[in-house]
Amino acid sequence: MKITDCSSNVSFGYSSPLKTLFKKGKLPTVTKGFYGGTLTNKTVSLEHLIPHSQGGKTDLSNLVLATKENNSRRSNLPIKDFINVEQVKEYLKQFSGVLIGNLRGEVYIKKIIQTLKNMGIEI
């Protein structure tokens, strides 16, 4: 039996209001992903700060938007090896003032900063 590597086509199908709102065009201020890549409906994915495979939850305190390419590149490797603090600040700034449905931008920003802090990353 031949096994082929199709990791670039793997989708775990995680869902979150964050990605849903983005795909519906309800987050017009959000154009850059967590790692700085340009987000489009075709490139957007949910990135777990603490990988799901390492016990990370699929909730807003652990989810950011990233391009599929950057998400794939990181996989479940340590996030500190992939982030740029200035890009993270720019990513979070895009959510300032967002009040859509259950997504409160200021709350989301604080949750992400706290998760990163818990991981030893100061923003």
mmCIF file with all atom_site columns, C-alpha atoms in Angstrom:
data_model
loop_
_atom_site.group_PDB
_atom_site.id
_atom_site.type_symbol
_atom_site.label_atom_id
_atom_site.label_alt_id
_atom_site.label_comp_id
_atom_site.label_asym_id
_atom_site.label_entity_id
_atom_site.label_seq_id
_atom_site.pdbx_PDB_ins_code
_atom_site.Cartn_x
_atom_site.Cartn_y
_atom_site.Cartn_z
_atom_site.occupancy
_atom_site.B_iso_or_equiv
_atom_site.pdbx_formal_charge
_atom_site.auth_seq_id
_atom_site.auth_comp_id
_atom_site.auth_asym_id
_atom_site.auth_atom_id
_atom_site.pdbx_PDB_model_num
ATOM 1   C CA . MET A 1 1   ? 0.000   0.000  0.000  1.00 0.00 ? 1   MET A CA 1
ATOM 2   C CA . LYS A 1 2   ? 1.401   3.364  -1.024 1.00 0.00 ? 2   LYS A CA 1
ATOM 3   C CA . ILE A 1 3   ? 0.962   6.228  1.464  1.00 0.00 ? 3   ILE A CA 1
ATOM 4   C CA . THR A 1 4   ? 1.135   9.723  0.075  1.00 0.00 ? 4   THR A CA 1
ATOM 5   C CA . ASP A 1 5   ? 1.819   12.890 2.010  1.00 0.00 ? 5   ASP A CA 1
ATOM 6   C CA . CYS A 1 6   ? -1.222  15.097 1.752  1.00 0.00 ? 6   CYS A CA 1
ATOM 7   C CA . SER A 1 7   ? -0.527  17.172 4.880  1.00 0.00 ? 7   SER A CA 1
ATOM 8   C CA . SER A 1 8   ? -0.941  20.425 2.985  1.00 0.00 ? 8   SER A CA 1
ATOM 9   C CA . ASN A 1 9   ? -4.502  19.399 2.141  1.00 0.00 ? 9   ASN A CA 1
ATOM 10  C CA . VAL A 1 10  ? -5.486  18.283 5.643  1.00 0.00 ? 10  VAL A CA 1
ATOM 11  C CA . SER A 1 11  ? -8.308  20.213 7.248  1.00 0.00 ? 11  SER A CA 1
ATOM 12  C CA . PHE A 1 12  ? -9.385  19.550 10.770 1.00 0.00 ? 12  PHE A CA 1
ATOM 13  C CA . GLY A 1 13  ? -12.581 21.536 10.286 1.00 0.00 ? 13  GLY A CA 1
ATOM 14  C CA . TYR A 1 14  ? -12.302 23.633 13.432 1.00 0.00 ? 14  TYR A CA 1
ATOM 15  C CA . SER A 1 15  ? -15.019 26.218 13.664 1.00 0.00 ? 15  SER A CA 1
ATOM 16  C CA . SER A 1 16  ? -15.098 29.462 15.571 1.00 0.00 ? 16  SER A CA 1
ATOM 17  C CA . PRO A 1 17  ? -17.081 32.688 15.367 1.00 0.00 ? 17  PRO A CA 1
ATOM 18  C CA . LEU A 1 18  ? -13.733 34.341 14.651 1.00 0.00 ? 18  LEU A CA 1
ATOM 19  C CA . LYS A 1 19  ? -13.248 32.562 11.318 1.00 0.00 ? 19  LYS A CA 1
ATOM 20  C CA . THR A 1 20  ? -16.972 32.606 10.480 1.00 0.00 ? 20  THR A CA 1
ATOM 21  C CA . LEU A 1 21  ? -17.195 36.384 10.928 1.00 0.00 ? 21  LEU A CA 1
ATOM 22  C CA . PHE A 1 22  ? -14.066 36.877 8.844  1.00 0.00 ? 22  PHE A CA 1
ATOM 23  C CA . LYS A 1 23  ? -15.356 34.691 5.998  1.00 0.00 ? 23  LYS A CA 1
ATOM 24  C CA . LYS A 1 24  ? -18.700 36.528 6.013  1.00 0.00 ? 24  LYS A CA 1
ATOM 25  C CA . GLY A 1 25  ? -16.882 39.861 5.614  1.00 0.00 ? 25  GLY A CA 1
ATOM 26  C CA . LYS A 1 26  ? -17.910 41.089 9.056  1.00 0.00 ? 26  LYS A CA 1
ATOM 27  C CA . LEU A 1 27  ? -14.337 41.850 10.166 1.00 0.00 ? 27  LEU A CA 1
ATOM 28  C CA . PRO A 1 28  ? -13.263 44.408 7.543  1.00 0.00 ? 28  PRO A CA 1
ATOM 29  C CA . THR A 1 29  ? -10.509 45.780 9.792  1.00 0.00 ? 29  THR A CA 1
ATOM 30  C CA . VAL A 1 30  ? -8.826  42.376 9.901  1.00 0.00 ? 30  VAL A CA 1
ATOM 31  C CA . THR A 1 31  ? -6.568  41.929 6.872  1.00 0.00 ? 31  THR A CA 1
ATOM 32  C CA . LYS A 1 32  ? -3.368  40.487 8.351  1.00 0.00 ? 32  LYS A CA 1
ATOM 33  C CA . GLY A 1 33  ? -2.927  37.207 10.150 1.00 0.00 ? 33  GLY A CA 1
ATOM 34  C CA . PHE A 1 34  ? -1.207  36.499 13.432 1.00 0.00 ? 34  PHE A CA 1
ATOM 35  C CA . TYR A 1 35  ? 2.128   35.937 11.659 1.00 0.00 ? 35  TYR A CA 1
ATOM 36  C CA . GLY A 1 36  ? 1.672   38.910 9.337  1.00 0.00 ? 36  GLY A CA 1
ATOM 37  C CA . GLY A 1 37  ? 0.412   37.162 6.194  1.00 0.00 ? 37  GLY A CA 1
ATOM 38  C CA . THR A 1 38  ? -2.455  38.670 4.188  1.00 0.00 ? 38  THR A CA 1
ATOM 39  C CA . LEU A 1 39  ? -5.786  37.020 4.959  1.00 0.00 ? 39  LEU A CA 1
ATOM 40  C CA . THR A 1 40  ? -8.390  36.206 2.322  1.00 0.00 ? 40  THR A CA 1
ATOM 41  C CA . ASN A 1 41  ? -11.331 33.818 2.342  1.00 0.00 ? 41  ASN A CA 1
ATOM 42  C CA . LYS A 1 42  ? -9.108  31.310 0.523  1.00 0.00 ? 42  LYS A CA 1
ATOM 43  C CA . THR A 1 43  ? -6.067  31.665 2.799  1.00 0.00 ? 43  THR A CA 1
ATOM 44  C CA . VAL A 1 44  ? -7.605  32.093 6.264  1.00 0.00 ? 44  VAL A CA 1
ATOM 45  C CA . SER A 1 45  ? -7.329  29.385 8.899  1.00 0.00 ? 45  SER A CA 1
ATOM 46  C CA . LEU A 1 46  ? -7.665  29.068 12.645 1.00 0.00 ? 46  LEU A CA 1
ATOM 47  C CA . GLU A 1 47  ? -4.391  28.732 14.505 1.00 0.00 ? 47  GLU A CA 1
ATOM 48  C CA . HIS A 1 48  ? -4.290  27.274 18.007 1.00 0.00 ? 48  HIS A CA 1
ATOM 49  C CA . LEU A 1 49  ? -1.732  29.117 20.141 1.00 0.00 ? 49  LEU A CA 1
ATOM 50  C CA . ILE A 1 50  ? -1.427  25.985 22.261 1.00 0.00 ? 50  ILE A CA 1
ATOM 51  C CA . PRO A 1 51  ? -1.763  23.216 19.680 1.00 0.00 ? 51  PRO A CA 1
ATOM 52  C CA . HIS A 1 52  ? -4.872  21.068 19.892 1.00 0.00 ? 52  HIS A CA 1
ATOM 53  C CA . SER A 1 53  ? -2.582  18.027 19.860 1.00 0.00 ? 53  SER A CA 1
ATOM 54  C CA . GLN A 1 54  ? -1.008  19.329 23.078 1.00 0.00 ? 54  GLN A CA 1
ATOM 55  C CA . GLY A 1 55  ? -4.297  19.939 24.883 1.00 0.00 ? 55  GLY A CA 1
ATOM 56  C CA . GLY A 1 56  ? -5.062  23.399 23.533 1.00 0.00 ? 56  GLY A CA 1
ATOM 57  C CA . LYS A 1 57  ? -8.741  24.295 23.551 1.00 0.00 ? 57  LYS A CA 1
ATOM 58  C CA . THR A 1 58  ? -10.717 25.462 20.556 1.00 0.00 ? 58  THR A CA 1
ATOM 59  C CA . ASP A 1 59  ? -11.929 28.686 22.149 1.00 0.00 ? 59  ASP A CA 1
ATOM 60  C CA . LEU A 1 60  ? -11.266 32.382 21.611 1.00 0.00 ? 60  LEU A CA 1
ATOM 61  C CA . SER A 1 61  ? -8.549  32.547 24.254 1.00 0.00 ? 61  SER A CA 1
ATOM 62  C CA . ASN A 1 62  ? -6.476  30.080 22.218 1.00 0.00 ? 62  ASN A CA 1
ATOM 63  C CA . LEU A 1 63  ? -7.414  30.911 18.615 1.00 0.00 ? 63  LEU A CA 1
ATOM 64  C CA . VAL A 1 64  ? -6.027  33.416 16.161 1.00 0.00 ? 64  VAL A CA 1
ATOM 65  C CA . LEU A 1 65  ? -6.437  33.875 12.434 1.00 0.00 ? 65  LEU A CA 1
ATOM 66  C CA . ALA A 1 66  ? -3.454  32.951 10.292 1.00 0.00 ? 66  ALA A CA 1
ATOM 67  C CA . THR A 1 67  ? -2.846  32.018 6.708  1.00 0.00 ? 67  THR A CA 1
ATOM 68  C CA . LYS A 1 68  ? -3.097  28.308 5.980  1.00 0.00 ? 68  LYS A CA 1
ATOM 69  C CA . GLU A 1 69  ? 0.532   28.382 4.853  1.00 0.00 ? 69  GLU A CA 1
ATOM 70  C CA . ASN A 1 70  ? 1.798   29.869 8.132  1.00 0.00 ? 70  ASN A CA 1
ATOM 71  C CA . ASN A 1 71  ? -0.429  27.587 10.185 1.00 0.00 ? 71  ASN A CA 1
ATOM 72  C CA . SER A 1 72  ? 0.927   24.554 8.321  1.00 0.00 ? 72  SER A CA 1
ATOM 73  C CA . ARG A 1 73  ? 4.518   25.732 8.632  1.00 0.00 ? 73  ARG A CA 1
ATOM 74  C CA . ARG A 1 74  ? 4.221   25.988 12.403 1.00 0.00 ? 74  ARG A CA 1
ATOM 75  C CA . SER A 1 75  ? 2.281   22.748 12.862 1.00 0.00 ? 75  SER A CA 1
ATOM 76  C CA . ASN A 1 76  ? 2.618   21.906 16.563 1.00 0.00 ? 76  ASN A CA 1
ATOM 77  C CA . LEU A 1 77  ? 6.090   23.406 17.027 1.00 0.00 ? 77  LEU A CA 1
ATOM 78  C CA . PRO A 1 78  ? 6.738   26.011 19.770 1.00 0.00 ? 78  PRO A CA 1
ATOM 79  C CA . ILE A 1 79  ? 5.035   29.266 18.864 1.00 0.00 ? 79  ILE A CA 1
ATOM 80  C CA . LYS A 1 80  ? 7.902   31.345 20.239 1.00 0.00 ? 80  LYS A CA 1
ATOM 81  C CA . ASP A 1 81  ? 9.970   30.168 17.270 1.00 0.00 ? 81  ASP A CA 1
ATOM 82  C CA . PHE A 1 82  ? 7.447   31.609 14.794 1.00 0.00 ? 82  PHE A CA 1
ATOM 83  C CA . ILE A 1 83  ? 6.069   34.872 16.115 1.00 0.00 ? 83  ILE A CA 1
ATOM 84  C CA . ASN A 1 84  ? 7.240   38.413 15.721 1.00 0.00 ? 84  ASN A CA 1
ATOM 85  C CA . VAL A 1 85  ? 6.012   40.614 18.579 1.00 0.00 ? 85  VAL A CA 1
ATOM 86  C CA . GLU A 1 86  ? 5.398   43.595 16.288 1.00 0.00 ? 86  GLU A CA 1
ATOM 87  C CA . GLN A 1 87  ? 3.288   41.481 13.911 1.00 0.00 ? 87  GLN A CA 1
ATOM 88  C CA . VAL A 1 88  ? 1.314   40.133 16.868 1.00 0.00 ? 88  VAL A CA 1
ATOM 89  C CA . LYS A 1 89  ? 0.657   43.699 18.064 1.00 0.00 ? 89  LYS A CA 1
ATOM 90  C CA . GLU A 1 90  ? -0.520  44.659 14.568 1.00 0.00 ? 90  GLU A CA 1
ATOM 91  C CA . TYR A 1 91  ? -2.769  41.589 14.440 1.00 0.00 ? 91  TYR A CA 1
ATOM 92  C CA . LEU A 1 92  ? -4.361  42.381 17.792 1.00 0.00 ? 92  LEU A CA 1
ATOM 93  C CA . LYS A 1 93  ? -4.778  46.083 16.996 1.00 0.00 ? 93  LYS A CA 1
ATOM 94  C CA . GLN A 1 94  ? -7.108  45.085 14.134 1.00 0.00 ? 94  GLN A CA 1
ATOM 95  C CA . PHE A 1 95  ? -9.652  43.882 16.728 1.00 0.00 ? 95  PHE A CA 1
ATOM 96  C CA . SER A 1 96  ? -9.721  47.119 18.700 1.00 0.00 ? 96  SER A CA 1
ATOM 97  C CA . GLY A 1 97  ? -13.304 48.390 18.839 1.00 0.00 ? 97  GLY A CA 1
ATOM 98  C CA . VAL A 1 98  ? -14.823 45.292 17.229 1.00 0.00 ? 98  VAL A CA 1
ATOM 99  C CA . LEU A 1 99  ? -18.299 44.552 18.641 1.00 0.00 ? 99  LEU A CA 1
ATOM 100 C CA . ILE A 1 100 ? -20.006 41.909 16.524 1.00 0.00 ? 100 ILE A CA 1
ATOM 101 C CA . GLY A 1 101 ? -22.243 39.209 17.943 1.00 0.00 ? 101 GLY A CA 1
ATOM 102 C CA . ASN A 1 102 ? -20.347 37.413 20.700 1.00 0.00 ? 102 ASN A CA 1
ATOM 103 C CA . LEU A 1 103 ? -16.998 38.816 19.569 1.00 0.00 ? 103 LEU A CA 1
ATOM 104 C CA . ARG A 1 104 ? -15.837 41.720 21.714 1.00 0.00 ? 104 ARG A CA 1
ATOM 105 C CA . GLY A 1 105 ? -12.505 42.894 20.329 1.00 0.00 ? 105 GLY A CA 1
ATOM 106 C CA . GLU A 1 106 ? -11.076 44.281 23.564 1.00 0.00 ? 106 GLU A CA 1
ATOM 107 C CA . VAL A 1 107 ? -11.935 41.068 25.445 1.00 0.00 ? 107 VAL A CA 1
ATOM 108 C CA . TYR A 1 108 ? -10.438 38.940 22.668 1.00 0.00 ? 108 TYR A CA 1
ATOM 109 C CA . ILE A 1 109 ? -7.226  41.002 22.701 1.00 0.00 ? 109 ILE A CA 1
ATOM 110 C CA . LYS A 1 110 ? -6.870  40.577 26.480 1.00 0.00 ? 110 LYS A CA 1
ATOM 111 C CA . LYS A 1 111 ? -7.480  36.824 26.246 1.00 0.00 ? 111 LYS A CA 1
ATOM 112 C CA . ILE A 1 112 ? -4.835  36.348 23.555 1.00 0.00 ? 112 ILE A CA 1
ATOM 113 C CA . ILE A 1 113 ? -2.302  38.468 25.466 1.00 0.00 ? 113 ILE A CA 1
ATOM 114 C CA . GLN A 1 114 ? -2.988  36.414 28.605 1.00 0.00 ? 114 GLN A CA 1
ATOM 115 C CA . THR A 1 115 ? -2.610  33.097 26.772 1.00 0.00 ? 115 THR A CA 1
ATOM 116 C CA . LEU A 1 116 ? 0.695   34.246 25.288 1.00 0.00 ? 116 LEU A CA 1
ATOM 117 C CA . LYS A 1 117 ? 1.837   35.472 28.709 1.00 0.00 ? 117 LYS A CA 1
ATOM 118 C CA . ASN A 1 118 ? 0.984   32.064 30.183 1.00 0.00 ? 118 ASN A CA 1
ATOM 119 C CA . MET A 1 119 ? 3.237   30.604 27.481 1.00 0.00 ? 119 MET A CA 1
ATOM 120 C CA . GLY A 1 120 ? 6.103   32.916 28.510 1.00 0.00 ? 120 GLY A CA 1
ATOM 121 C CA . ILE A 1 121 ? 5.641   35.420 25.682 1.00 0.00 ? 121 ILE A CA 1
ATOM 122 C CA . GLU A 1 122 ? 5.249   39.081 26.628 1.00 0.00 ? 122 GLU A CA 1
ATOM 123 C CA . ILE A 1 123 ? 3.405   41.353 24.214 1.00 0.00 ? 123 ILE A CA 1
#
